[in-house]
Short mmCIF file of C-alpha atoms in Angstrom, two decimals:
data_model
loop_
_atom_site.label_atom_id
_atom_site.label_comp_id
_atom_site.label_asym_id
_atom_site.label_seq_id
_atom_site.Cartn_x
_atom_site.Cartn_y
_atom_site.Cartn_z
CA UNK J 1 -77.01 -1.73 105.95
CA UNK J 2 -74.15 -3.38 104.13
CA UNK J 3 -75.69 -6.89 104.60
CA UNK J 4 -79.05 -5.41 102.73
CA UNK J 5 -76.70 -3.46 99.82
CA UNK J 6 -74.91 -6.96 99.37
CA UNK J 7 -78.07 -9.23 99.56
CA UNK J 8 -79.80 -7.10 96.72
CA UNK J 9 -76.63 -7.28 94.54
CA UNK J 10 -75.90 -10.92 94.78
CA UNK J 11 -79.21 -11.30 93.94
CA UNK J 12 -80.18 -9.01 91.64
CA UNK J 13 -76.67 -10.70 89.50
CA UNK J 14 -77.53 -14.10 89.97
CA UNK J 15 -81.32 -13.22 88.27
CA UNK J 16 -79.68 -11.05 85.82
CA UNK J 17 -77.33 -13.86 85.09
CA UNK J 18 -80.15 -16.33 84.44
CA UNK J 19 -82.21 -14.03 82.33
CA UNK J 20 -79.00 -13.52 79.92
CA UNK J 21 -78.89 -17.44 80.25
CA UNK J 22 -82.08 -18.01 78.81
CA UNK J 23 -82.74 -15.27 76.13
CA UNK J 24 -79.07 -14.65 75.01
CA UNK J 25 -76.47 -17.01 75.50
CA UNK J 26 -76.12 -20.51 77.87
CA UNK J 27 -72.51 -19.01 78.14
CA UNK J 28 -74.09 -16.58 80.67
CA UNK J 29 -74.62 -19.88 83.26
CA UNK J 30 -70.72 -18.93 83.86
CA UNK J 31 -71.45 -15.91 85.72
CA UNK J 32 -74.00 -17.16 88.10
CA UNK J 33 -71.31 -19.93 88.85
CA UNK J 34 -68.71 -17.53 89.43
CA UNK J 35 -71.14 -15.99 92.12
CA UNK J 36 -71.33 -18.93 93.83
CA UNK J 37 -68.14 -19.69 93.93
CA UNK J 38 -67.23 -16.58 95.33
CA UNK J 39 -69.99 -16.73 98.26
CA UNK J 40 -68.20 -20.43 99.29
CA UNK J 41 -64.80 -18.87 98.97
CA UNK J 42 -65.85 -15.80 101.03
CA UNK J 43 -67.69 -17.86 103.69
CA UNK J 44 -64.16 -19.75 104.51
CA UNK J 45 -62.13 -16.93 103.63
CA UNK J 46 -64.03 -13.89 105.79
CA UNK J 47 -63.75 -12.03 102.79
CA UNK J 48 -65.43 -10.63 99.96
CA UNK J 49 -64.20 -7.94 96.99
CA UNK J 50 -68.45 -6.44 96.87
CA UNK J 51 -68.28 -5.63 100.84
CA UNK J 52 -64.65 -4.24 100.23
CA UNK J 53 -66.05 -1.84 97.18
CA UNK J 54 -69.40 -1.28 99.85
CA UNK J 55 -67.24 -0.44 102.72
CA UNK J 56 -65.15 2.26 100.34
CA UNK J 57 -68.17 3.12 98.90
CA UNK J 58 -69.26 3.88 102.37
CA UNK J 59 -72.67 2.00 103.39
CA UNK J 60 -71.68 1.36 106.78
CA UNK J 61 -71.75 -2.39 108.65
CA UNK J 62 -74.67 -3.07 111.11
CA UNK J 63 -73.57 -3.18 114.15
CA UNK J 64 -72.50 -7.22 115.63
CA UNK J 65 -74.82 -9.15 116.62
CA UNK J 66 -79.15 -10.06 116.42
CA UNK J 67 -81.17 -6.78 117.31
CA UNK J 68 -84.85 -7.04 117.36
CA UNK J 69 -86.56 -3.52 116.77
#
């Protein structure tokens, strides 16, 4: 569940980032850097401040592991 929460996020800010990009300011380009910056940082690092607010939040983690249903 927590993997879906953060996948719709991400996304939904990165698409929000490049709307605002193209109809308001090319400032907005920032943001959906900063995104990706964070995802490299948190794939070397193990950690992420979304899944920490998630986890508080409390959408609970998927269990380990690839389950076919």
């Amino acid at each position: 569940m927590l993997n879906t929460y953060f996948r719709v996020i991400v996304g939904t800010m990165v698409l929000l980032s490049v709307v605002l990009t193209v109809y308001v300011n090319p400032n907005w380009m920032w943001f959906t850097v900063f995104i990706g910056v964070n995802l490299i940082q948190s794939a070397f690092t193990k950690w992420c401040l979304l899944e920490t607010i998630l986890v508080k939040l409390g959408v609970k983690k998927e269990a380990s592991g690839c389950s076919i249903k």
